[in-house]
Amino acid sequence: MNLPRRFICVITDEQCSPVELAGMALDGGARMVQLRRKGASGRELFEWAVRVQELCHRHEAIFIVNDRVDIALAMNADGVHLGQEDLPVAAAREILGPDAVIGVSVSCVEEARKAHDDGASYIGLGHIFPTSSKEKSSPPLGTTAIETVSKAVDLPVVAIGGIGPVNAAGVIRAGASGIAVISAVTGAANPVMATRELVRTIWQ
Amino acid sequence: MIANRQSLPRLCIVSGGGEHADMKGSALRQASALGHSGAVMYQLREKGLLGGRLYELACRLKPLLARSGSLLQINDRADIAQASGADGVHLPESSCPAVTIRKAFPLLLAGQSVHSVRAAREAEKSGIHYLLFGPVFPTPSKERFGPPQGLENLEKVCRTVSIPVYALGGVTPERALACIECGAWGVAALAPFLDAGSLPVTVESYRSYLPT
């Protein structure tokens, strides 16, 4: 499956209803939704996934599941997003097949190269700017990392971490194809408008 | 290849659940201690481990367990079961629907934990190959599943379904025979096997009460 040339990916957070959030982000023009909820049971994830996937289909957007390759396959989702401590990329590719979207979180060129060699479809690079969405032990990478990684590895780069309307254009200029957001959308007074503004920014 | 009913081991050992914390290495010690003894079903249930480490651990356990012809079942994660070459997946009651997992991973031996006759019937209909039912007897680790179900409910479940049922929860070697008499195919336990040093003796003790 091909990724859009430029896109906003919204990741569900630990508080909001994933279905509600996905609906608003898709209305705002997000082209990818990643279902992520650490600690949820398989059944909870499955039930959310059914509804989020339906919304994604309706908007012709890509639907991926964080970490759980089993649920992605059981759902026939478009793919998965894997962290460095999740199931190895090559194993996920083996299970999901050549057409699945497999994203991999990386924080440096070495990890990006490995993700490429193991069969990733895109790399999630971050965190670019300071962010409150996750506890971070390392300093932000800055947009120069996007330039370095996108030049070194022939895969779309989806930048994540502290990206909003103010700095999104610079992220795209640095070479990112996509921007993944959590709090920029979930924390907004109007998530639909917040997504729409991000979409407008990346296409300017 | 999915094991048929006749070839499923009578004893199921559930891992300690502390691989992410103070029991690191416990599963490998248990699998090593099994040596070349008779076959058991070993369920790797380590909810605290992230996917990558769970996968690595499963990959290392598989050849150790193979020496005794034992089966390796991965709790909850069919993807990790398939990727690691384990025999199958053991679904908790709150898992992704069994029927979807069976369809997506048709080659895995699929078990499920159930706590009622209704859930047992549903699991069988979904194509689940075997069940864990409990807690049959009082046990501190299973308090969250409510009061013990007793042998009466075990018997009801065993009469309702035709797939093998393992009795779980406070099943000591001495109590294993009563479970078999209620129609259970085998028994499952966690705590009695935590000490790898005495594991072979404990396994033998269970075996002496179980059909061959």
Coordinates of C-alpha atoms in Angstrom, one line a residue:
Chain A
M1 CA 0.0 0.0 0.0
N2 CA 1.3 3.4 -0.9
L3 CA 1.5 6.2 1.6
P4 CA 0.2 9.7 0.6
R5 CA 2.9 12.1 -0.5
R6 CA 2.2 14.3 2.5
F7 CA 0.0 13.5 5.4
I8 CA -1.1 13.9 9.0
C9 CA -1.2 10.8 11.1
V10 CA -3.2 11.0 14.3
I11 CA -2.3 8.7 17.2
T12 CA -4.9 7.9 19.8
D13 CA -3.9 8.8 23.3
E14 CA -4.6 7.2 26.7
Q15 CA -7.5 9.4 27.6
C16 CA -9.8 10.2 24.7
S17 CA -12.1 7.7 23.1
P18 CA -10.1 6.4 20.1
V19 CA -13.3 6.3 18.0
E20 CA -14.3 9.9 18.7
L21 CA -10.7 11.1 18.2
A22 CA -10.3 9.2 14.9
G23 CA -13.6 10.6 13.7
M24 CA -12.6 14.2 14.4
A25 CA -9.1 13.8 13.0
L26 CA -10.4 12.2 9.8
D27 CA -13.0 15.0 9.4
G28 CA -10.1 17.4 9.7
G29 CA -8.2 15.7 6.9
A30 CA -5.9 13.2 8.7
R31 CA -4.9 10.4 6.2
M32 CA -3.7 7.9 8.8
V33 CA -4.9 6.8 12.2
Q34 CA -2.8 4.8 14.5
L35 CA -4.7 3.0 17.3
R36 CA -2.5 3.0 20.4
R37 CA -3.6 2.2 23.9
K38 CA -1.1 0.7 26.2
G39 CA -2.6 -1.7 28.7
A40 CA -5.8 -2.3 26.9
S41 CA -7.0 -5.8 26.6
G42 CA -7.1 -7.5 23.2
R43 CA -10.9 -7.4 23.2
E44 CA -10.9 -3.6 23.9
L45 CA -8.4 -3.0 21.1
F46 CA -10.4 -5.2 18.8
E47 CA -13.7 -3.4 19.5
W48 CA -12.1 0.0 19.0
A49 CA -10.3 -1.2 15.9
V50 CA -13.5 -2.3 14.2
R51 CA -15.0 1.1 14.6
V52 CA -11.9 3.1 13.8
Q53 CA -11.2 1.0 10.7
E54 CA -14.7 1.6 9.5
L55 CA -14.2 5.4 9.8
C56 CA -10.9 5.1 8.0
H57 CA -12.4 3.2 5.2
R58 CA -15.1 5.8 4.8
H59 CA -12.4 8.5 4.6
E60 CA -10.1 6.3 2.5
A61 CA -7.5 6.8 5.2
I62 CA -4.9 4.3 6.4
F63 CA -5.6 2.4 9.6
I64 CA -2.7 0.9 11.6
V65 CA -2.4 -0.7 15.0
N66 CA 0.4 0.1 17.4
D67 CA 2.5 -2.9 18.5
R68 CA -0.1 -5.7 18.1
V69 CA 0.6 -7.5 14.9
D70 CA -1.9 -10.1 15.9
I71 CA -4.8 -7.7 16.1
A72 CA -3.7 -6.0 12.9
L73 CA -3.9 -9.3 11.0
A74 CA -7.1 -10.4 12.7
M75 CA -8.7 -7.1 11.8
N76 CA -7.2 -7.0 8.3
A77 CA -5.9 -3.5 9.2
D78 CA -3.6 -1.7 6.7
G79 CA -0.6 -2.3 9.0
V80 CA 1.2 -1.8 12.3
H81 CA 3.5 0.7 13.9
L82 CA 6.4 -0.9 15.9
G83 CA 8.7 0.5 18.5
Q84 CA 12.3 -0.5 19.0
E85 CA 11.2 -2.9 21.8
D86 CA 8.3 -4.5 20.0
L87 CA 8.2 -7.6 17.8
P88 CA 11.1 -7.4 15.2
V89 CA 10.2 -5.7 11.9
A90 CA 11.2 -8.7 9.8
A91 CA 8.9 -11.0 11.9
A92 CA 6.0 -8.6 11.5
R93 CA 6.6 -8.3 7.7
E94 CA 6.6 -12.1 7.5
I95 CA 3.2 -12.3 9.3
L96 CA 1.5 -9.4 7.5
G97 CA 2.9 -9.9 4.0
P98 CA 4.4 -7.5 1.5
D99 CA 1.5 -5.1 1.1
A100 CA 1.1 -4.1 4.8
V101 CA 2.2 -0.7 6.0
I102 CA 4.8 -1.2 8.7
G103 CA 6.1 1.8 10.5
V104 CA 9.0 1.8 12.9
S105 CA 10.0 4.3 15.5
V106 CA 13.6 5.3 15.2
S107 CA 15.7 8.0 16.8
C108 CA 18.9 7.9 14.7
V109 CA 20.2 7.0 11.3
E110 CA 21.4 3.5 12.4
E111 CA 18.0 2.5 13.6
A112 CA 16.5 4.0 10.4
R113 CA 18.8 1.9 8.2
K114 CA 18.0 -1.2 10.1
A115 CA 14.3 -0.6 9.8
H116 CA 14.7 -0.2 6.0
D117 CA 16.7 -3.4 5.7
D118 CA 14.2 -5.3 7.8
G119 CA 11.3 -4.3 5.6
A120 CA 9.7 -1.2 7.1
S121 CA 7.4 1.0 4.9
Y122 CA 8.1 4.2 6.8
I123 CA 10.0 5.4 9.7
G124 CA 8.6 7.4 12.6
L125 CA 11.4 9.8 13.6
G126 CA 11.3 11.5 16.9
H127 CA 10.9 13.2 19.1
I128 CA 11.7 16.3 17.0
F129 CA 10.6 19.0 19.5
P130 CA 10.0 18.9 23.3
T131 CA 6.8 17.1 24.0
S132 CA 4.5 16.4 26.9
S133 CA 2.8 13.4 25.3
K134 CA 5.4 10.9 26.5
E135 CA 8.1 10.9 29.2
K136 CA 11.3 11.4 27.4
S137 CA 14.7 10.6 28.6
S138 CA 16.6 12.0 25.6
P139 CA 16.8 15.6 24.3
P140 CA 14.7 16.5 21.2
L141 CA 16.3 15.7 17.8
G142 CA 15.4 18.9 16.0
T143 CA 14.6 19.2 12.3
T144 CA 18.3 18.6 11.3
A145 CA 17.7 15.0 12.2
I146 CA 14.9 14.8 9.7
E147 CA 17.3 16.1 6.9
T148 CA 20.0 13.6 8.0
V149 CA 17.7 10.6 8.2
S150 CA 15.6 11.3 5.1
K151 CA 18.8 11.7 3.0
A152 CA 20.4 8.5 4.5
V153 CA 17.4 6.2 4.1
D154 CA 15.1 5.7 1.1
L155 CA 11.9 5.6 3.2
P156 CA 9.2 8.1 3.9
V157 CA 9.9 9.9 7.2
V158 CA 7.0 10.6 9.6
A159 CA 8.1 13.1 12.2
I160 CA 6.7 13.0 15.7
G161 CA 7.1 14.9 18.9
G162 CA 5.9 18.4 19.7
I163 CA 4.8 19.2 16.2
G164 CA 2.0 21.8 15.8
P165 CA 0.8 24.4 13.3
V166 CA 3.7 26.7 14.3
N167 CA 6.6 24.3 13.4
A168 CA 4.9 21.9 10.9
A169 CA 6.1 23.7 7.8
G170 CA 9.7 23.5 8.9
V171 CA 9.3 19.8 9.5
I172 CA 8.1 19.2 5.9
R173 CA 10.8 21.5 4.5
A174 CA 13.4 19.3 6.3
G175 CA 12.2 16.3 4.3
A176 CA 9.4 14.7 6.3
S177 CA 6.5 13.2 4.3
G178 CA 4.2 12.9 7.3
I179 CA 3.6 14.3 10.7
A180 CA 2.3 12.2 13.6
V181 CA 0.4 14.1 16.3
I182 CA -1.2 13.2 19.6
S183 CA -1.6 16.3 21.8
A184 CA -1.8 18.8 19.0
V185 CA -5.1 17.3 18.1
T186 CA -6.3 15.7 21.4
G187 CA -5.4 18.8 23.4
A188 CA -7.0 21.2 21.0
A189 CA -10.3 22.9 21.9
N190 CA -11.5 21.9 18.4
P191 CA -9.7 18.8 17.2
V192 CA -11.3 19.0 13.7
M193 CA -10.1 22.5 13.2
A194 CA -6.7 21.7 14.7
T195 CA -6.2 18.9 12.2
R196 CA -7.4 21.0 9.3
E197 CA -4.9 23.7 10.1
L198 CA -2.1 21.1 10.2
V199 CA -3.2 19.7 6.9
R200 CA -3.2 23.2 5.4
T201 CA 0.2 24.0 6.8
I202 CA 1.9 20.9 5.3
W203 CA 0.5 21.6 1.9
Q204 CA 1.5 25.3 1.8
Chain B
M1 CA 0.8 -28.9 13.0
I2 CA -2.0 -28.8 15.5
A3 CA -1.8 -31.5 18.1
N4 CA -4.9 -33.6 18.4
R5 CA -6.7 -34.2 21.6
Q6 CA -5.0 -37.5 22.2
S7 CA -1.5 -35.9 22.0
L8 CA -2.1 -32.9 24.3
P9 CA 0.0 -33.3 27.5
R10 CA -2.0 -33.8 30.7
L11 CA 0.0 -31.2 32.6
C12 CA 0.1 -27.5 31.9
I13 CA 2.8 -25.2 33.5
V14 CA 2.1 -21.5 33.5
S15 CA 5.1 -19.2 33.7
G16 CA 5.6 -17.1 36.8
G17 CA 4.8 -13.7 35.2
G18 CA 7.8 -11.9 36.7
E19 CA 10.2 -12.0 33.8
H20 CA 10.0 -8.2 33.5
A21 CA 10.9 -7.8 37.2
D22 CA 12.3 -9.9 40.0
M23 CA 11.9 -13.3 38.2
K24 CA 14.1 -12.6 35.2
G25 CA 15.4 -16.0 33.8
S26 CA 12.7 -18.0 35.6
A27 CA 11.1 -19.4 32.4
L28 CA 14.4 -20.5 31.0
R29 CA 15.3 -22.2 34.3
Q30 CA 12.0 -24.0 34.3
A31 CA 12.4 -25.1 30.7
S32 CA 15.9 -26.3 31.4
A33 CA 14.8 -28.2 34.5
L34 CA 12.2 -30.0 32.4
G35 CA 15.1 -31.6 30.6
H36 CA 14.1 -34.7 28.8
S37 CA 11.2 -35.5 31.1
G38 CA 7.8 -36.3 29.6
A39 CA 5.9 -33.7 27.6
V40 CA 4.1 -30.8 29.3
M41 CA 2.3 -27.8 27.9
Y42 CA 4.3 -24.7 28.9
Q43 CA 2.3 -21.5 28.8
L44 CA 4.5 -18.3 28.6
R45 CA 2.4 -15.7 30.4
E46 CA 4.5 -12.6 30.9
K47 CA 2.2 -9.6 30.5
G48 CA 4.9 -7.3 31.8
L49 CA 7.3 -8.0 28.9
L50 CA 7.2 -5.9 25.7
G51 CA 6.8 -7.7 22.4
G52 CA 10.5 -7.8 21.5
R53 CA 11.7 -9.5 24.7
L54 CA 8.7 -11.8 24.8
Y55 CA 9.6 -12.9 21.2
E56 CA 13.3 -13.5 22.1
L57 CA 12.3 -15.4 25.2
A58 CA 9.9 -17.6 23.2
C59 CA 12.6 -18.3 20.6
R60 CA 15.0 -19.5 23.3
L61 CA 12.4 -21.6 25.1
K62 CA 11.2 -23.5 22.1
P63 CA 14.3 -25.7 21.6
L64 CA 14.6 -26.3 25.3
L65 CA 11.0 -27.5 25.5
A66 CA 11.3 -29.5 22.3
R67 CA 13.7 -31.9 24.1
S68 CA 10.8 -33.3 26.1
G69 CA 8.3 -33.0 23.3
S70 CA 6.6 -30.2 25.3
L71 CA 4.4 -27.6 23.7
L72 CA 5.0 -23.9 24.0
Q73 CA 1.9 -21.7 24.2
I74 CA 2.2 -17.9 24.2
N75 CA -0.4 -16.1 26.3
D76 CA -2.5 -13.6 24.4
R77 CA -0.1 -12.8 21.6
A78 CA -0.7 -15.0 18.5
D79 CA 1.7 -12.8 16.5
I80 CA 4.6 -13.7 18.9
A81 CA 3.5 -17.3 18.9
Q82 CA 3.7 -17.5 15.1
A83 CA 6.9 -15.5 14.7
S84 CA 8.8 -17.5 17.4
G85 CA 7.8 -20.9 16.1
A86 CA 5.8 -21.7 19.3
D87 CA 3.1 -24.3 19.1
G88 CA 0.2 -21.9 19.8
V89 CA -1.5 -19.1 21.6
H90 CA -3.4 -19.1 24.8
L91 CA -6.1 -16.5 24.8
P92 CA -7.3 -14.9 28.0
E93 CA -11.0 -14.4 28.3
S94 CA -10.6 -10.7 27.5
S95 CA -8.7 -11.4 24.3
C96 CA -9.3 -10.4 20.7
P97 CA -12.3 -12.6 19.6
A98 CA -11.2 -16.2 19.3
V99 CA -12.9 -16.7 16.0
T100 CA -10.8 -13.9 14.4
I101 CA -7.6 -15.2 15.9
R102 CA -8.4 -18.7 14.6
K103 CA -9.0 -17.3 11.2
A104 CA -5.9 -15.2 11.1
F105 CA -3.6 -17.8 12.6
P106 CA -5.1 -21.1 11.5
L107 CA -1.9 -23.2 12.2
L108 CA -1.6 -22.3 15.8
L109 CA -2.9 -24.5 18.6
A110 CA -5.4 -22.2 20.3
G111 CA -6.4 -22.4 23.9
Q112 CA -8.6 -20.1 26.0
S113 CA -9.2 -19.4 29.6
V114 CA -12.8 -19.5 30.6
H115 CA -14.7 -19.0 33.8
S116 CA -18.2 -20.1 33.0
V117 CA -20.1 -22.8 31.1
R118 CA -21.3 -20.2 28.6
A119 CA -17.8 -18.9 27.8
A120 CA -16.6 -22.5 27.4
R121 CA -19.4 -23.3 24.9
E122 CA -18.6 -20.1 23.0
A123 CA -14.9 -20.9 22.9
E124 CA -15.5 -24.3 21.5
K125 CA -17.8 -22.8 18.8
S126 CA -15.1 -20.4 17.9
G127 CA -12.7 -23.2 17.1
I128 CA -10.7 -23.2 20.2
H129 CA -8.8 -26.5 20.7
Y130 CA -8.6 -26.7 24.5
L131 CA -9.7 -24.7 27.6
L132 CA -8.3 -23.7 31.0
F133 CA -11.1 -23.5 33.5
G134 CA -10.9 -22.2 37.0
P135 CA -10.2 -21.3 39.7
V136 CA -11.4 -24.8 40.8
F137 CA -10.0 -24.6 44.3
P138 CA -9.0 -21.6 46.5
T139 CA -5.8 -19.9 45.4
P140 CA -4.3 -16.5 46.3
S141 CA -3.2 -15.7 42.8
K142 CA -6.6 -16.1 41.2
E143 CA -8.7 -14.1 43.7
R144 CA -9.6 -11.6 41.1
F145 CA -11.6 -14.3 39.3
G146 CA -13.9 -14.6 42.2
P147 CA -14.7 -17.5 44.6
P148 CA -13.5 -21.0 43.6
Q149 CA -15.8 -22.7 41.1
G150 CA -15.5 -26.1 42.7
L151 CA -15.5 -29.5 41.1
E152 CA -19.2 -29.2 40.3
N153 CA -18.7 -26.4 37.8
L154 CA -15.6 -28.1 36.4
E155 CA -17.7 -31.2 35.8
K156 CA -20.4 -29.0 34.1
V157 CA -17.9 -27.5 31.8
C158 CA -16.3 -30.8 30.9
R159 CA -19.8 -32.3 30.2
T160 CA -20.7 -29.3 28.0
V161 CA -17.8 -29.2 25.6
S162 CA -16.0 -32.0 23.8
I163 CA -12.6 -30.2 23.7
P164 CA -10.0 -31.0 26.4
V165 CA -10.4 -29.0 29.6
Y166 CA -7.5 -28.3 32.0
A167 CA -8.5 -27.6 35.6
L168 CA -6.7 -24.5 37.0
G169 CA -6.5 -22.9 40.4
G170 CA -5.2 -24.6 43.6
V171 CA -4.9 -27.9 41.9
T172 CA -2.3 -29.8 43.9
P173 CA -1.0 -33.2 42.8
E174 CA -3.4 -34.8 45.2
R175 CA -6.4 -32.9 43.8
A176 CA -5.5 -33.7 40.2
L177 CA -7.2 -37.1 40.2
A178 CA -10.5 -35.6 41.4
C179 CA -10.3 -33.1 38.4
I180 CA -9.8 -36.0 36.0
E181 CA -12.7 -37.9 37.5
C182 CA -14.8 -34.8 36.7
G183 CA -13.9 -35.1 33.1
A184 CA -10.9 -32.8 32.9
W185 CA -8.3 -33.8 30.4
G186 CA -5.5 -32.4 32.5
V187 CA -4.5 -29.8 35.1
A188 CA -2.7 -26.5 35.0
A189 CA -0.7 -24.7 37.7
L190 CA 1.8 -21.9 38.2
A191 CA 3.0 -21.6 41.8
P192 CA 4.0 -25.3 42.4
F193 CA 6.5 -25.0 39.5
L194 CA 8.2 -21.7 40.4
D195 CA 11.1 -23.4 42.1
A196 CA 13.1 -24.8 39.1
G197 CA 15.2 -26.9 41.5
S198 CA 12.3 -29.0 42.6
L199 CA 10.4 -28.8 39.3
P200 CA 11.2 -32.3 38.0
V201 CA 10.1 -33.9 41.3
T202 CA 6.9 -31.8 41.3
V203 CA 6.2 -32.8 37.7
E204 CA 6.6 -36.4 38.6
S205 CA 4.3 -36.0 41.6
Y206 CA 1.6 -34.6 39.3
R207 CA 2.1 -37.3 36.8
S208 CA 1.6 -40.0 39.4
Y209 CA -2.0 -38.8 39.7
L210 CA -2.7 -38.2 36.0
P211 CA -3.6 -40.7 33.3
T212 CA -0.7 -41.5 31.0

